[in-house]
Coordinates of C-alpha atoms in Angstrom, one line a residue:
M1 CA -20.1 3.1 -7.8
N2 CA -16.7 4.4 -7.0
D3 CA -13.8 2.2 -5.9
R4 CA -13.9 3.4 -2.3
T5 CA -17.5 2.1 -2.0
A6 CA -16.4 -1.3 -3.3
F7 CA -13.6 -1.4 -0.6
D8 CA -16.1 -0.4 2.0
Q9 CA -18.4 -3.3 1.1
V10 CA -15.6 -5.9 1.4
L11 CA -14.0 -4.7 4.6
P12 CA -17.1 -5.6 6.8
L13 CA -17.1 -9.1 5.3
L14 CA -13.4 -9.6 6.3
Q15 CA -14.1 -8.1 9.8
A16 CA -17.0 -10.5 10.3
A17 CA -14.8 -13.4 9.3
Q18 CA -12.2 -12.2 11.7
R19 CA -14.7 -11.9 14.6
E20 CA -15.9 -15.5 13.8
T21 CA -12.3 -16.7 13.8
I22 CA -11.5 -15.0 17.1
D23 CA -14.7 -16.6 18.6
G24 CA -13.4 -19.9 17.4
L25 CA -10.0 -19.3 19.1
R26 CA -11.7 -18.5 22.4
H27 CA -13.3 -21.9 22.3
S28 CA -10.3 -23.7 20.9
P29 CA -7.2 -21.7 21.8
G30 CA -4.0 -22.4 19.9
T31 CA -5.7 -24.3 17.0
P32 CA -3.2 -24.0 14.2
A33 CA -5.8 -23.6 11.4
L34 CA -7.6 -20.9 13.2
L35 CA -4.4 -19.0 14.1
E36 CA -3.4 -19.1 10.4
R37 CA -6.8 -18.0 9.3
K38 CA -6.7 -15.0 11.7
R39 CA -3.2 -14.1 10.5
Q40 CA -4.3 -14.2 6.9
L41 CA -7.5 -12.1 7.6
D42 CA -5.3 -9.6 9.5
R43 CA -3.0 -9.3 6.5
A44 CA -5.9 -9.1 4.0
M45 CA -7.6 -6.3 6.0
A46 CA -4.3 -4.3 6.3
C47 CA -3.7 -4.7 2.6
L48 CA -7.3 -3.6 1.7
Q49 CA -7.1 -0.6 4.0
L50 CA -3.8 0.4 2.4
C51 CA -5.2 0.1 -1.1
A52 CA -8.3 2.0 -0.1
Q53 CA -6.3 4.8 1.5
H54 CA -4.2 5.2 -1.6
A55 CA -6.9 4.4 -4.2
I56 CA -4.9 1.4 -5.5
D57 CA -7.2 -1.0 -7.4
G58 CA -6.9 -3.4 -10.2
R59 CA -6.3 -0.6 -12.7
A60 CA -3.1 0.6 -11.0
Q61 CA 0.1 -0.2 -12.8
V62 CA 2.8 -1.8 -10.7
T63 CA 6.4 -1.9 -11.9
V64 CA 9.3 -3.7 -10.1
L65 CA 12.5 -1.7 -10.3
P66 CA 15.3 -3.7 -12.0
W67 CA 18.8 -4.0 -10.8
A68 CA 20.8 -0.9 -11.6
G69 CA 23.7 -1.0 -14.1
D70 CA 26.0 -1.0 -11.1
A71 CA 25.3 -4.0 -8.8
F72 CA 25.4 -1.7 -5.8
G73 CA 23.4 1.2 -7.3
S74 CA 20.1 2.7 -6.3
F75 CA 17.6 5.0 -7.9
G76 CA 17.0 8.6 -7.0
V77 CA 13.7 10.4 -7.3
F78 CA 13.8 13.9 -8.8
E79 CA 11.0 16.5 -9.2
L80 CA 10.7 17.3 -12.9
D81 CA 9.7 20.6 -14.5
E82 CA 7.1 20.9 -17.3
E83 CA 9.8 20.0 -19.9
G84 CA 10.8 16.8 -18.1
Q85 CA 14.0 18.2 -16.7
P86 CA 15.1 17.9 -13.1
A87 CA 13.6 21.0 -11.4
N88 CA 16.4 21.7 -8.9
G89 CA 18.9 18.8 -9.5
Q90 CA 18.4 17.5 -6.0
V91 CA 17.1 14.1 -5.0
M92 CA 13.7 14.4 -3.4
Q93 CA 13.5 14.1 0.4
L94 CA 10.8 12.9 2.7
D95 CA 11.1 13.9 6.3
D96 CA 14.6 15.1 5.6
V97 CA 15.7 11.7 4.3
R98 CA 16.7 11.2 0.7
L99 CA 14.2 9.2 -1.2
E100 CA 16.2 6.4 -2.7
L101 CA 14.7 3.3 -4.4
L102 CA 16.4 0.0 -4.5
P103 CA 16.1 -2.9 -7.0
G104 CA 13.0 -4.8 -6.3
D105 CA 11.1 -1.8 -4.9
L106 CA 7.6 -1.3 -6.4
L107 CA 6.4 1.7 -8.2
V108 CA 2.6 2.0 -8.1
Q109 CA 0.9 4.3 -10.5
G110 CA -2.6 4.9 -9.4
T111 CA -5.6 5.8 -11.4
G112 CA -5.1 9.6 -11.2
R113 CA -7.2 10.4 -8.2
L114 CA -6.3 13.8 -6.8
P115 CA -5.5 14.0 -3.1
E116 CA -8.4 14.8 -0.8
E117 CA -8.8 18.2 0.7
P118 CA -8.0 18.2 4.5
A119 CA -11.1 18.4 6.7
E120 CA -11.8 21.8 8.3

């Protein structure tokens, strides 16, 4: 069984619990316990969907970036060549915005799954 299958088995359980909670709210609108349960289920489902989308599971390594040597510093992301040297010396950009990481940001190293091919 692959990890995607495991996520697909859990998501319907959360969706069923969410539907049950919504039904409860229809009968007892504004019940604090039911509202909080729905919020938590929404968050859990969003988290699970994010993890499934990016193949993040219990084997992934998560690192919290420390404070830089300069209290106002940040970290830049560089593409490295096969020798581990910056390929072009420029900070990587996403959508024309420099990719800068701040202290407390998370680095998630997945389990090495290759990106899926786009559907034709």
